[in-house]
Amino acid sequence: MPYCLETALYVPCRRSFWTQGLQGILPFLFMHQHKSTSQQKLKKTGLRRTKALLATLEFFEANVAPVTVGMILEHLHGQGILANKTTIYRQLEQLKNHEIILEIDFGDLQKRYELACDDHHHHVICTQCGDILDVKLSNELFTEEVRIAKETGFVIERHALEFFGRCPTCQD
């Protein structure tokens, strides 16, 4: 499990974290809160609430790691919802434009997507099994971002920082 430098907790994902004695309750509370937020955002968009769109959003809410289009299609087909790649890409583009999801590129030519959330986080990716975990960094990163902006004169719009290595299981 990744270690959150900011809160000194082990953090398996952005929507849930484990502390002693609260393992069963916290993940449910955070997923429920995240679900409410994404559903509220969807209502404000004016997008048609099709079965495929709602099932896609529910799939995002149920997953703690970024997902691929293939994973979404597999989930939809498993629920008996017939959708093609073009439809999924169009929906993802709409959700991205309305800031409900984020597109993530780990440099492996396979885009992934996850729900947009208020807490800024990064990822640690296992180069052997492909497991992906969310991690938070200390506020020093944001201090560096401000310093870089001042030194270069750039207006920083975003940054990408991912960590690659082998997870505890793959180290054995």
mmCIF file with all atom_site columns, N, CA and C in Angstrom, residues 39-112:
data_model
loop_
_atom_site.group_PDB
_atom_site.id
_atom_site.type_symbol
_atom_site.label_atom_id
_atom_site.label_alt_id
_atom_site.label_comp_id
_atom_site.label_asym_id
_atom_site.label_entity_id
_atom_site.label_seq_id
_atom_site.pdbx_PDB_ins_code
_atom_site.Cartn_x
_atom_site.Cartn_y
_atom_site.Cartn_z
_atom_site.occupancy
_atom_site.B_iso_or_equiv
_atom_site.pdbx_formal_charge
_atom_site.auth_seq_id
_atom_site.auth_comp_id
_atom_site.auth_asym_id
_atom_site.auth_atom_id
_atom_site.pdbx_PDB_model_num
ATOM 1   N N  . GLN A 1 39  ? -22.947 12.171 -9.741  1.00 0.00 ? 39  GLN A N  1
ATOM 2   C CA . GLN A 1 39  ? -24.343 12.184 -10.202 1.00 0.00 ? 39  GLN A CA 1
ATOM 3   C C  . GLN A 1 39  ? -24.873 13.620 -10.267 1.00 0.00 ? 39  GLN A C  1
ATOM 4   N N  . GLN A 1 40  ? -24.505 14.449 -9.288  1.00 0.00 ? 40  GLN A N  1
ATOM 5   C CA . GLN A 1 40  ? -24.926 15.855 -9.303  1.00 0.00 ? 40  GLN A CA 1
ATOM 6   C C  . GLN A 1 40  ? -24.320 16.585 -10.483 1.00 0.00 ? 40  GLN A C  1
ATOM 7   N N  . LYS A 1 41  ? -23.041 16.338 -10.750 1.00 0.00 ? 41  LYS A N  1
ATOM 8   C CA . LYS A 1 41  ? -22.390 16.966 -11.895 1.00 0.00 ? 41  LYS A CA 1
ATOM 9   C C  . LYS A 1 41  ? -23.071 16.549 -13.190 1.00 0.00 ? 41  LYS A C  1
ATOM 10  N N  . LEU A 1 42  ? -23.429 15.271 -13.300 1.00 0.00 ? 42  LEU A N  1
ATOM 11  C CA . LEU A 1 42  ? -24.076 14.774 -14.512 1.00 0.00 ? 42  LEU A CA 1
ATOM 12  C C  . LEU A 1 42  ? -25.411 15.472 -14.740 1.00 0.00 ? 42  LEU A C  1
ATOM 13  N N  . LYS A 1 43  ? -26.179 15.668 -13.682 1.00 0.00 ? 43  LYS A N  1
ATOM 14  C CA . LYS A 1 43  ? -27.477 16.345 -13.817 1.00 0.00 ? 43  LYS A CA 1
ATOM 15  C C  . LYS A 1 43  ? -27.320 17.754 -14.375 1.00 0.00 ? 43  LYS A C  1
ATOM 16  N N  . LYS A 1 44  ? -26.260 18.438 -13.972 1.00 0.00 ? 44  LYS A N  1
ATOM 17  C CA . LYS A 1 44  ? -26.047 19.817 -14.411 1.00 0.00 ? 44  LYS A CA 1
ATOM 18  C C  . LYS A 1 44  ? -25.615 19.923 -15.871 1.00 0.00 ? 44  LYS A C  1
ATOM 19  N N  . THR A 1 45  ? -25.145 18.823 -16.463 1.00 0.00 ? 45  THR A N  1
ATOM 20  C CA . THR A 1 45  ? -24.596 18.885 -17.818 1.00 0.00 ? 45  THR A CA 1
ATOM 21  C C  . THR A 1 45  ? -25.652 18.979 -18.901 1.00 0.00 ? 45  THR A C  1
ATOM 22  N N  . GLY A 1 46  ? -26.820 18.425 -18.649 1.00 0.00 ? 46  GLY A N  1
ATOM 23  C CA . GLY A 1 46  ? -27.844 18.378 -19.689 1.00 0.00 ? 46  GLY A CA 1
ATOM 24  C C  . GLY A 1 46  ? -27.648 17.214 -20.649 1.00 0.00 ? 46  GLY A C  1
ATOM 25  N N  . LEU A 1 47  ? -26.677 16.342 -20.372 1.00 0.00 ? 47  LEU A N  1
ATOM 26  C CA . LEU A 1 47  ? -26.453 15.179 -21.230 1.00 0.00 ? 47  LEU A CA 1
ATOM 27  C C  . LEU A 1 47  ? -27.608 14.192 -21.084 1.00 0.00 ? 47  LEU A C  1
ATOM 28  N N  . ARG A 1 48  ? -27.922 13.498 -22.181 1.00 0.00 ? 48  ARG A N  1
ATOM 29  C CA . ARG A 1 48  ? -28.944 12.447 -22.118 1.00 0.00 ? 48  ARG A CA 1
ATOM 30  C C  . ARG A 1 48  ? -28.450 11.342 -21.204 1.00 0.00 ? 48  ARG A C  1
ATOM 31  N N  . ARG A 1 49  ? -29.271 10.959 -20.270 1.00 0.00 ? 49  ARG A N  1
ATOM 32  C CA . ARG A 1 49  ? -28.896 9.942  -19.295 1.00 0.00 ? 49  ARG A CA 1
ATOM 33  C C  . ARG A 1 49  ? -29.266 8.556  -19.833 1.00 0.00 ? 49  ARG A C  1
ATOM 34  N N  . THR A 1 50  ? -28.481 8.073  -20.777 1.00 0.00 ? 50  THR A N  1
ATOM 35  C CA . THR A 1 50  ? -28.729 6.768  -21.381 1.00 0.00 ? 50  THR A CA 1
ATOM 36  C C  . THR A 1 50  ? -28.278 5.661  -20.432 1.00 0.00 ? 50  THR A C  1
ATOM 37  N N  . LYS A 1 51  ? -28.749 4.439  -20.714 1.00 0.00 ? 51  LYS A N  1
ATOM 38  C CA . LYS A 1 51  ? -28.324 3.303  -19.894 1.00 0.00 ? 51  LYS A CA 1
ATOM 39  C C  . LYS A 1 51  ? -26.808 3.153  -19.934 1.00 0.00 ? 51  LYS A C  1
ATOM 40  N N  . ALA A 1 52  ? -26.252 3.311  -21.129 1.00 0.00 ? 52  ALA A N  1
ATOM 41  C CA . ALA A 1 52  ? -24.800 3.156  -21.278 1.00 0.00 ? 52  ALA A CA 1
ATOM 42  C C  . ALA A 1 52  ? -24.047 4.219  -20.483 1.00 0.00 ? 52  ALA A C  1
ATOM 43  N N  . LEU A 1 53  ? -24.514 5.453  -20.525 1.00 0.00 ? 53  LEU A N  1
ATOM 44  C CA . LEU A 1 53  ? -23.838 6.533  -19.802 1.00 0.00 ? 53  LEU A CA 1
ATOM 45  C C  . LEU A 1 53  ? -23.926 6.316  -18.296 1.00 0.00 ? 53  LEU A C  1
ATOM 46  N N  . LEU A 1 54  ? -25.101 5.966  -17.811 1.00 0.00 ? 54  LEU A N  1
ATOM 47  C CA . LEU A 1 54  ? -25.271 5.742  -16.373 1.00 0.00 ? 54  LEU A CA 1
ATOM 48  C C  . LEU A 1 54  ? -24.454 4.537  -15.900 1.00 0.00 ? 54  LEU A C  1
ATOM 49  N N  . ALA A 1 55  ? -24.443 3.473  -16.699 1.00 0.00 ? 55  ALA A N  1
ATOM 50  C CA . ALA A 1 55  ? -23.665 2.287  -16.330 1.00 0.00 ? 55  ALA A CA 1
ATOM 51  C C  . ALA A 1 55  ? -22.169 2.590  -16.361 1.00 0.00 ? 55  ALA A C  1
ATOM 52  N N  . THR A 1 56  ? -21.745 3.418  -17.297 1.00 0.00 ? 56  THR A N  1
ATOM 53  C CA . THR A 1 56  ? -20.336 3.813  -17.369 1.00 0.00 ? 56  THR A CA 1
ATOM 54  C C  . THR A 1 56  ? -19.956 4.612  -16.129 1.00 0.00 ? 56  THR A C  1
ATOM 55  N N  . LEU A 1 57  ? -20.797 5.551  -15.747 1.00 0.00 ? 57  LEU A N  1
ATOM 56  C CA . LEU A 1 57  ? -20.527 6.362  -14.562 1.00 0.00 ? 57  LEU A CA 1
ATOM 57  C C  . LEU A 1 57  ? -20.492 5.491  -13.305 1.00 0.00 ? 57  LEU A C  1
ATOM 58  N N  . GLU A 1 58  ? -21.414 4.543  -13.205 1.00 0.00 ? 58  GLU A N  1
ATOM 59  C CA . GLU A 1 58  ? -21.418 3.631  -12.056 1.00 0.00 ? 58  GLU A CA 1
ATOM 60  C C  . GLU A 1 58  ? -20.150 2.780  -12.028 1.00 0.00 ? 58  GLU A C  1
ATOM 61  N N  . PHE A 1 59  ? -19.656 2.410  -13.211 1.00 0.00 ? 59  PHE A N  1
ATOM 62  C CA . PHE A 1 59  ? -18.413 1.635  -13.286 1.00 0.00 ? 59  PHE A CA 1
ATOM 63  C C  . PHE A 1 59  ? -17.240 2.451  -12.748 1.00 0.00 ? 59  PHE A C  1
ATOM 64  N N  . PHE A 1 60  ? -17.198 3.729  -13.104 1.00 0.00 ? 60  PHE A N  1
ATOM 65  C CA . PHE A 1 60  ? -16.153 4.610  -12.569 1.00 0.00 ? 60  PHE A CA 1
ATOM 66  C C  . PHE A 1 60  ? -16.253 4.692  -11.052 1.00 0.00 ? 60  PHE A C  1
ATOM 67  N N  . GLU A 1 61  ? -17.470 4.832  -10.547 1.00 0.00 ? 61  GLU A N  1
ATOM 68  C CA . GLU A 1 61  ? -17.675 4.979  -9.108  1.00 0.00 ? 61  GLU A CA 1
ATOM 69  C C  . GLU A 1 61  ? -17.262 3.734  -8.340  1.00 0.00 ? 61  GLU A C  1
ATOM 70  N N  . ALA A 1 62  ? -17.375 2.576  -8.974  1.00 0.00 ? 62  ALA A N  1
ATOM 71  C CA . ALA A 1 62  ? -17.055 1.315  -8.306  1.00 0.00 ? 62  ALA A CA 1
ATOM 72  C C  . ALA A 1 62  ? -15.575 0.966  -8.383  1.00 0.00 ? 62  ALA A C  1
ATOM 73  N N  . ASN A 1 63  ? -14.818 1.655  -9.217  1.00 0.00 ? 63  ASN A N  1
ATOM 74  C CA . ASN A 1 63  ? -13.407 1.331  -9.404  1.00 0.00 ? 63  ASN A CA 1
ATOM 75  C C  . ASN A 1 63  ? -12.517 2.335  -8.700  1.00 0.00 ? 63  ASN A C  1
ATOM 76  N N  . VAL A 1 64  ? -11.459 1.820  -8.104  1.00 0.00 ? 64  VAL A N  1
ATOM 77  C CA . VAL A 1 64  ? -10.525 2.682  -7.385  1.00 0.00 ? 64  VAL A CA 1
ATOM 78  C C  . VAL A 1 64  ? -9.319  3.058  -8.229  1.00 0.00 ? 64  VAL A C  1
ATOM 79  N N  . ALA A 1 65  ? -9.167  2.416  -9.375  1.00 0.00 ? 65  ALA A N  1
ATOM 80  C CA . ALA A 1 65  ? -8.028  2.701  -10.254 1.00 0.00 ? 65  ALA A CA 1
ATOM 81  C C  . ALA A 1 65  ? -8.544  3.198  -11.602 1.00 0.00 ? 65  ALA A C  1
ATOM 82  N N  . PRO A 1 66  ? -7.730  3.918  -12.335 1.00 0.00 ? 66  PRO A N  1
ATOM 83  C CA . PRO A 1 66  ? -8.127  4.362  -13.674 1.00 0.00 ? 66  PRO A CA 1
ATOM 84  C C  . PRO A 1 66  ? -8.483  3.167  -14.558 1.00 0.00 ? 66  PRO A C  1
ATOM 85  N N  . VAL A 1 67  ? -9.479  3.350  -15.433 1.00 0.00 ? 67  VAL A N  1
ATOM 86  C CA . VAL A 1 67  ? -9.967  2.259  -16.281 1.00 0.00 ? 67  VAL A CA 1
ATOM 87  C C  . VAL A 1 67  ? -9.763  2.583  -17.753 1.00 0.00 ? 67  VAL A C  1
ATOM 88  N N  . THR A 1 68  ? -9.722  1.539  -18.573 1.00 0.00 ? 68  THR A N  1
ATOM 89  C CA . THR A 1 68  ? -9.563  1.689  -20.017 1.00 0.00 ? 68  THR A CA 1
ATOM 90  C C  . THR A 1 68  ? -10.919 1.562  -20.702 1.00 0.00 ? 68  THR A C  1
ATOM 91  N N  . VAL A 1 69  ? -10.963 1.943  -21.965 1.00 0.00 ? 69  VAL A N  1
ATOM 92  C CA . VAL A 1 69  ? -12.190 1.794  -22.751 1.00 0.00 ? 69  VAL A CA 1
ATOM 93  C C  . VAL A 1 69  ? -12.575 0.319  -22.830 1.00 0.00 ? 69  VAL A C  1
ATOM 94  N N  . GLY A 1 70  ? -11.582 -0.553 -22.990 1.00 0.00 ? 70  GLY A N  1
ATOM 95  C CA . GLY A 1 70  ? -11.853 -1.991 -23.041 1.00 0.00 ? 70  GLY A CA 1
ATOM 96  C C  . GLY A 1 70  ? -12.522 -2.499 -21.775 1.00 0.00 ? 70  GLY A C  1
ATOM 97  N N  . MET A 1 71  ? -12.082 -2.006 -20.630 1.00 0.00 ? 71  MET A N  1
ATOM 98  C CA . MET A 1 71  ? -12.685 -2.408 -19.357 1.00 0.00 ? 71  MET A CA 1
ATOM 99  C C  . MET A 1 71  ? -14.128 -1.924 -19.270 1.00 0.00 ? 71  MET A C  1
ATOM 100 N N  . ILE A 1 72  ? -14.376 -0.709 -19.748 1.00 0.00 ? 72  ILE A N  1
ATOM 101 C CA . ILE A 1 72  ? -15.738 -0.160 -19.729 1.00 0.00 ? 72  ILE A CA 1
ATOM 102 C C  . ILE A 1 72  ? -16.640 -0.993 -20.630 1.00 0.00 ? 72  ILE A C  1
ATOM 103 N N  . LEU A 1 73  ? -16.176 -1.288 -21.851 1.00 0.00 ? 73  LEU A N  1
ATOM 104 C CA . LEU A 1 73  ? -16.965 -2.099 -22.786 1.00 0.00 ? 73  LEU A CA 1
ATOM 105 C C  . LEU A 1 73  ? -17.284 -3.468 -22.205 1.00 0.00 ? 73  LEU A C  1
ATOM 106 N N  . GLU A 1 74  ? -16.293 -4.094 -21.600 1.00 0.00 ? 74  GLU A N  1
ATOM 107 C CA . GLU A 1 74  ? -16.499 -5.409 -20.989 1.00 0.00 ? 74  GLU A CA 1
ATOM 108 C C  . GLU A 1 74  ? -17.565 -5.333 -19.899 1.00 0.00 ? 74  GLU A C  1
ATOM 109 N N  . HIS A 1 75  ? -17.508 -4.298 -19.088 1.00 0.00 ? 75  HIS A N  1
ATOM 110 C CA . HIS A 1 75  ? -18.500 -4.112 -18.022 1.00 0.00 ? 75  HIS A CA 1
ATOM 111 C C  . HIS A 1 75  ? -19.901 -3.923 -18.606 1.00 0.00 ? 75  HIS A C  1
ATOM 112 N N  . LEU A 1 76  ? -20.019 -3.052 -19.607 1.00 0.00 ? 76  LEU A N  1
ATOM 113 C CA . LEU A 1 76  ? -21.328 -2.797 -20.215 1.00 0.00 ? 76  LEU A CA 1
ATOM 114 C C  . LEU A 1 76  ? -21.895 -4.056 -20.853 1.00 0.00 ? 76  LEU A C  1
ATOM 115 N N  . HIS A 1 77  ? -21.078 -4.773 -21.599 1.00 0.00 ? 77  HIS A N  1
ATOM 116 C CA . HIS A 1 77  ? -21.548 -6.004 -22.239 1.00 0.00 ? 77  HIS A CA 1
ATOM 117 C C  . HIS A 1 77  ? -21.953 -7.037 -21.197 1.00 0.00 ? 77  HIS A C  1
ATOM 118 N N  . GLY A 1 78  ? -21.239 -7.073 -20.071 1.00 0.00 ? 78  GLY A N  1
ATOM 119 C CA . GLY A 1 78  ? -21.588 -7.972 -18.974 1.00 0.00 ? 78  GLY A CA 1
ATOM 120 C C  . GLY A 1 78  ? -22.934 -7.643 -18.356 1.00 0.00 ? 78  GLY A C  1
ATOM 121 N N  . GLN A 1 79  ? -23.352 -6.394 -18.481 1.00 0.00 ? 79  GLN A N  1
ATOM 122 C CA . GLN A 1 79  ? -24.658 -5.974 -17.968 1.00 0.00 ? 79  GLN A CA 1
ATOM 123 C C  . GLN A 1 79  ? -25.733 -6.037 -19.046 1.00 0.00 ? 79  GLN A C  1
ATOM 124 N N  . GLY A 1 80  ? -25.367 -6.546 -20.216 1.00 0.00 ? 80  GLY A N  1
ATOM 125 C CA . GLY A 1 80  ? -26.338 -6.656 -21.304 1.00 0.00 ? 80  GLY A CA 1
ATOM 126 C C  . GLY A 1 80  ? -26.581 -5.353 -22.044 1.00 0.00 ? 80  GLY A C  1
ATOM 127 N N  . ILE A 1 81  ? -25.696 -4.391 -21.876 1.00 0.00 ? 81  ILE A N  1
ATOM 128 C CA . ILE A 1 81  ? -25.831 -3.102 -22.562 1.00 0.00 ? 81  ILE A CA 1
ATOM 129 C C  . ILE A 1 81  ? -24.932 -3.129 -23.790 1.00 0.00 ? 81  ILE A C  1
ATOM 130 N N  . LEU A 1 82  ? -25.559 -3.042 -24.957 1.00 0.00 ? 82  LEU A N  1
ATOM 131 C CA . LEU A 1 82  ? -24.799 -3.072 -26.203 1.00 0.00 ? 82  LEU A CA 1
ATOM 132 C C  . LEU A 1 82  ? -24.320 -1.669 -26.535 1.00 0.00 ? 82  LEU A C  1
ATOM 133 N N  . ALA A 1 83  ? -23.036 -1.497 -26.521 1.00 0.00 ? 83  ALA A N  1
ATOM 134 C CA . ALA A 1 83  ? -22.426 -0.208 -26.866 1.00 0.00 ? 83  ALA A CA 1
ATOM 135 C C  . ALA A 1 83  ? -21.145 -0.507 -27.628 1.00 0.00 ? 83  ALA A C  1
ATOM 136 N N  . ASN A 1 84  ? -20.803 0.361  -28.556 1.00 0.00 ? 84  ASN A N  1
ATOM 137 C CA . ASN A 1 84  ? -19.560 0.160  -29.301 1.00 0.00 ? 84  ASN A CA 1
ATOM 138 C C  . ASN A 1 84  ? -18.505 1.157  -28.829 1.00 0.00 ? 84  ASN A C  1
ATOM 139 N N  . LYS A 1 85  ? -17.279 0.968  -29.321 1.00 0.00 ? 85  LYS A N  1
ATOM 140 C CA . LYS A 1 85  ? -16.169 1.826  -28.893 1.00 0.00 ? 85  LYS A CA 1
ATOM 141 C C  . LYS A 1 85  ? -16.425 3.293  -29.208 1.00 0.00 ? 85  LYS A C  1
ATOM 142 N N  . THR A 1 86  ? -17.014 3.558  -30.358 1.00 0.00 ? 86  THR A N  1
ATOM 143 C CA . THR A 1 86  ? -17.271 4.945  -30.754 1.00 0.00 ? 86  THR A CA 1
ATOM 144 C C  . THR A 1 86  ? -18.185 5.629  -29.753 1.00 0.00 ? 86  THR A C  1
ATOM 145 N N  . THR A 1 87  ? -19.227 4.931  -29.335 1.00 0.00 ? 87  THR A N  1
ATOM 146 C CA . THR A 1 87  ? -20.164 5.483  -28.345 1.00 0.00 ? 87  THR A CA 1
ATOM 147 C C  . THR A 1 87  ? -19.441 5.767  -27.036 1.00 0.00 ? 87  THR A C  1
ATOM 148 N N  . ILE A 1 88  ? -18.620 4.825  -26.604 1.00 0.00 ? 88  ILE A N  1
ATOM 149 C CA . ILE A 1 88  ? -17.905 4.994  -25.335 1.00 0.00 ? 88  ILE A CA 1
ATOM 150 C C  . ILE A 1 88  ? -16.950 6.175  -25.420 1.00 0.00 ? 88  ILE A C  1
ATOM 151 N N  . TYR A 1 89  ? -16.189 6.266  -26.506 1.00 0.00 ? 89  TYR A N  1
ATOM 152 C CA . TYR A 1 89  ? -15.260 7.393  -26.655 1.00 0.00 ? 89  TYR A CA 1
ATOM 153 C C  . TYR A 1 89  ? -16.007 8.729  -26.669 1.00 0.00 ? 89  TYR A C  1
ATOM 154 N N  . ARG A 1 90  ? -17.163 8.769  -27.318 1.00 0.00 ? 90  ARG A N  1
ATOM 155 C CA . ARG A 1 90  ? -17.962 10.003 -27.354 1.00 0.00 ? 90  ARG A CA 1
ATOM 156 C C  . ARG A 1 90  ? -18.432 10.366 -25.942 1.00 0.00 ? 90  ARG A C  1
ATOM 157 N N  . GLN A 1 91  ? -18.916 9.356  -25.202 1.00 0.00 ? 91  GLN A N  1
ATOM 158 C CA . GLN A 1 91  ? -19.360 9.609  -23.828 1.00 0.00 ? 91  GLN A CA 1
ATOM 159 C C  . GLN A 1 91  ? -18.202 10.073 -22.949 1.00 0.00 ? 91  GLN A C  1
ATOM 160 N N  . LEU A 1 92  ? -17.054 9.435  -23.098 1.00 0.00 ? 92  LEU A N  1
ATOM 161 C CA . LEU A 1 92  ? -15.895 9.824  -22.298 1.00 0.00 ? 92  LEU A CA 1
ATOM 162 C C  . LEU A 1 92  ? -15.476 11.254 -22.612 1.00 0.00 ? 92  LEU A C  1
ATOM 163 N N  . GLU A 1 93  ? -15.523 11.622 -23.873 1.00 0.00 ? 93  GLU A N  1
ATOM 164 C CA . GLU A 1 93  ? -15.181 12.996 -24.262 1.00 0.00 ? 93  GLU A CA 1
ATOM 165 C C  . GLU A 1 93  ? -16.154 13.991 -23.624 1.00 0.00 ? 93  GLU A C  1
ATOM 166 N N  . GLN A 1 94  ? -17.446 13.652 -23.625 1.00 0.00 ? 94  GLN A N  1
ATOM 167 C CA . GLN A 1 94  ? -18.446 14.529 -23.007 1.00 0.00 ? 94  GLN A CA 1
ATOM 168 C C  . GLN A 1 94  ? -18.220 14.637 -21.498 1.00 0.00 ? 94  GLN A C  1
ATOM 169 N N  . LEU A 1 95  ? -17.986 13.506 -20.845 1.00 0.00 ? 95  LEU A N  1
ATOM 170 C CA . LEU A 1 95  ? -17.743 13.521 -19.400 1.00 0.00 ? 95  LEU A CA 1
ATOM 171 C C  . LEU A 1 95  ? -16.470 14.294 -19.070 1.00 0.00 ? 95  LEU A C  1
ATOM 172 N N  . LYS A 1 96  ? -15.469 14.163 -19.921 1.00 0.00 ? 96  LYS A N  1
ATOM 173 C CA . LYS A 1 96  ? -14.216 14.897 -19.736 1.00 0.00 ? 96  LYS A CA 1
ATOM 174 C C  . LYS A 1 96  ? -14.443 16.398 -19.911 1.00 0.00 ? 96  LYS A C  1
ATOM 175 N N  . ASN A 1 97  ? -15.185 16.786 -20.937 1.00 0.00 ? 97  ASN A N  1
ATOM 176 C CA . ASN A 1 97  ? -15.462 18.204 -21.182 1.00 0.00 ? 97  ASN A CA 1
ATOM 177 C C  . ASN A 1 97  ? -16.251 18.845 -20.048 1.00 0.00 ? 97  ASN A C  1
ATOM 178 N N  . HIS A 1 98  ? -17.063 18.051 -19.362 1.00 0.00 ? 98  HIS A N  1
ATOM 179 C CA . HIS A 1 98  ? -17.846 18.559 -18.226 1.00 0.00 ? 98  HIS A CA 1
ATOM 180 C C  . HIS A 1 98  ? -17.121 18.352 -16.894 1.00 0.00 ? 98  HIS A C  1
ATOM 181 N N  . GLU A 1 99  ? -15.848 17.944 -16.973 1.00 0.00 ? 99  GLU A N  1
ATOM 182 C CA . GLU A 1 99  ? -14.986 17.766 -15.799 1.00 0.00 ? 99  GLU A CA 1
ATOM 183 C C  . GLU A 1 99  ? -15.533 16.762 -14.793 1.00 0.00 ? 99  GLU A C  1
ATOM 184 N N  . ILE A 1 100 ? -16.190 15.717 -15.311 1.00 0.00 ? 100 ILE A N  1
ATOM 185 C CA . ILE A 1 100 ? -16.662 14.631 -14.459 1.00 0.00 ? 100 ILE A CA 1
ATOM 186 C C  . ILE A 1 100 ? -15.599 13.546 -14.374 1.00 0.00 ? 100 ILE A C  1
ATOM 187 N N  . ILE A 1 101 ? -14.841 13.370 -15.456 1.00 0.00 ? 101 ILE A N  1
ATOM 188 C CA . ILE A 1 101 ? -13.743 12.410 -15.464 1.00 0.00 ? 101 ILE A CA 1
ATOM 189 C C  . ILE A 1 101 ? -12.466 13.089 -15.942 1.00 0.00 ? 101 ILE A C  1
ATOM 190 N N  . LEU A 1 102 ? -11.348 12.422 -15.700 1.00 0.00 ? 102 LEU A N  1
ATOM 191 C CA . LEU A 1 102 ? -10.042 12.872 -16.174 1.00 0.00 ? 102 LEU A CA 1
ATOM 192 C C  . LEU A 1 102 ? -9.463  11.807 -17.091 1.00 0.00 ? 102 LEU A C  1
ATOM 193 N N  . GLU A 1 103 ? -8.750  12.241 -18.100 1.00 0.00 ? 103 GLU A N  1
ATOM 194 C CA . GLU A 1 103 ? -8.022  11.319 -18.973 1.00 0.00 ? 103 GLU A CA 1
ATOM 195 C C  . GLU A 1 103 ? -6.585  11.244 -18.482 1.00 0.00 ? 103 GLU A C  1
ATOM 196 N N  . ILE A 1 104 ? -6.069  10.034 -18.355 1.00 0.00 ? 104 ILE A N  1
ATOM 197 C CA . ILE A 1 104 ? -4.724  9.833  -17.832 1.00 0.00 ? 104 ILE A CA 1
ATOM 198 C C  . ILE A 1 104 ? -3.913  9.048  -18.850 1.00 0.00 ? 104 ILE A C  1
ATOM 199 N N  . ASP A 1 105 ? -2.682  9.492  -19.072 1.00 0.00 ? 105 ASP A N  1
ATOM 200 C CA . ASP A 1 105 ? -1.789  8.824  -20.009 1.00 0.00 ? 105 ASP A CA 1
ATOM 201 C C  . ASP A 1 105 ? -0.511  8.443  -19.270 1.00 0.00 ? 105 ASP A C  1
ATOM 202 N N  . PHE A 1 106 ? -0.269  7.143  -19.131 1.00 0.00 ? 106 PHE A N  1
ATOM 203 C CA . PHE A 1 106 ? 0.930   6.663  -18.453 1.00 0.00 ? 106 PHE A CA 1
ATOM 204 C C  . PHE A 1 106 ? 2.073   6.399  -19.428 1.00 0.00 ? 106 PHE A C  1
ATOM 205 N N  . GLY A 1 107 ? 1.918   6.850  -20.658 1.00 0.00 ? 107 GLY A N  1
ATOM 206 C CA . GLY A 1 107 ? 2.972   6.695  -21.649 1.00 0.00 ? 107 GLY A CA 1
ATOM 207 C C  . GLY A 1 107 ? 3.063   5.309  -22.257 1.00 0.00 ? 107 GLY A C  1
ATOM 208 N N  . ASP A 1 108 ? 2.020   4.510  -22.108 1.00 0.00 ? 108 ASP A N  1
ATOM 209 C CA . ASP A 1 108 ? 2.036   3.154  -22.671 1.00 0.00 ? 108 ASP A CA 1
ATOM 210 C C  . ASP A 1 108 ? 1.065   3.016  -23.841 1.00 0.00 ? 108 ASP A C  1
ATOM 211 N N  . LEU A 1 109 ? 0.676   4.148  -24.420 1.00 0.00 ? 109 LEU A N  1
ATOM 212 C CA . LEU A 1 109 ? -0.225  4.207  -25.577 1.00 0.00 ? 109 LEU A CA 1
ATOM 213 C C  . LEU A 1 109 ? -1.631  3.704  -25.282 1.00 0.00 ? 109 LEU A C  1
ATOM 214 N N  . GLN A 1 110 ? -1.998  3.621  -24.017 1.00 0.00 ? 110 GLN A N  1
ATOM 215 C CA . GLN A 1 110 ? -3.341  3.204  -23.639 1.00 0.00 ? 110 GLN A CA 1
ATOM 216 C C  . GLN A 1 110 ? -3.902  4.230  -22.655 1.00 0.00 ? 110 GLN A C  1
ATOM 217 N N  . LYS A 1 111 ? -4.840  5.025  -23.123 1.00 0.00 ? 111 LYS A N  1
ATOM 218 C CA . LYS A 1 111 ? -5.417  6.046  -22.247 1.00 0.00 ? 111 LYS A CA 1
ATOM 219 C C  . LYS A 1 111 ? -6.302  5.391  -21.204 1.00 0.00 ? 111 LYS A C  1
ATOM 220 N N  . ARG A 1 112 ? -6.279  5.993  -20.038 1.00 0.00 ? 112 ARG A N  1
ATOM 221 C CA . ARG A 1 112 ? -7.123  5.539  -18.940 1.00 0.00 ? 112 ARG A CA 1
ATOM 222 C C  . ARG A 1 112 ? -7.928  6.724  -18.441 1.00 0.00 ? 112 ARG A C  1
#
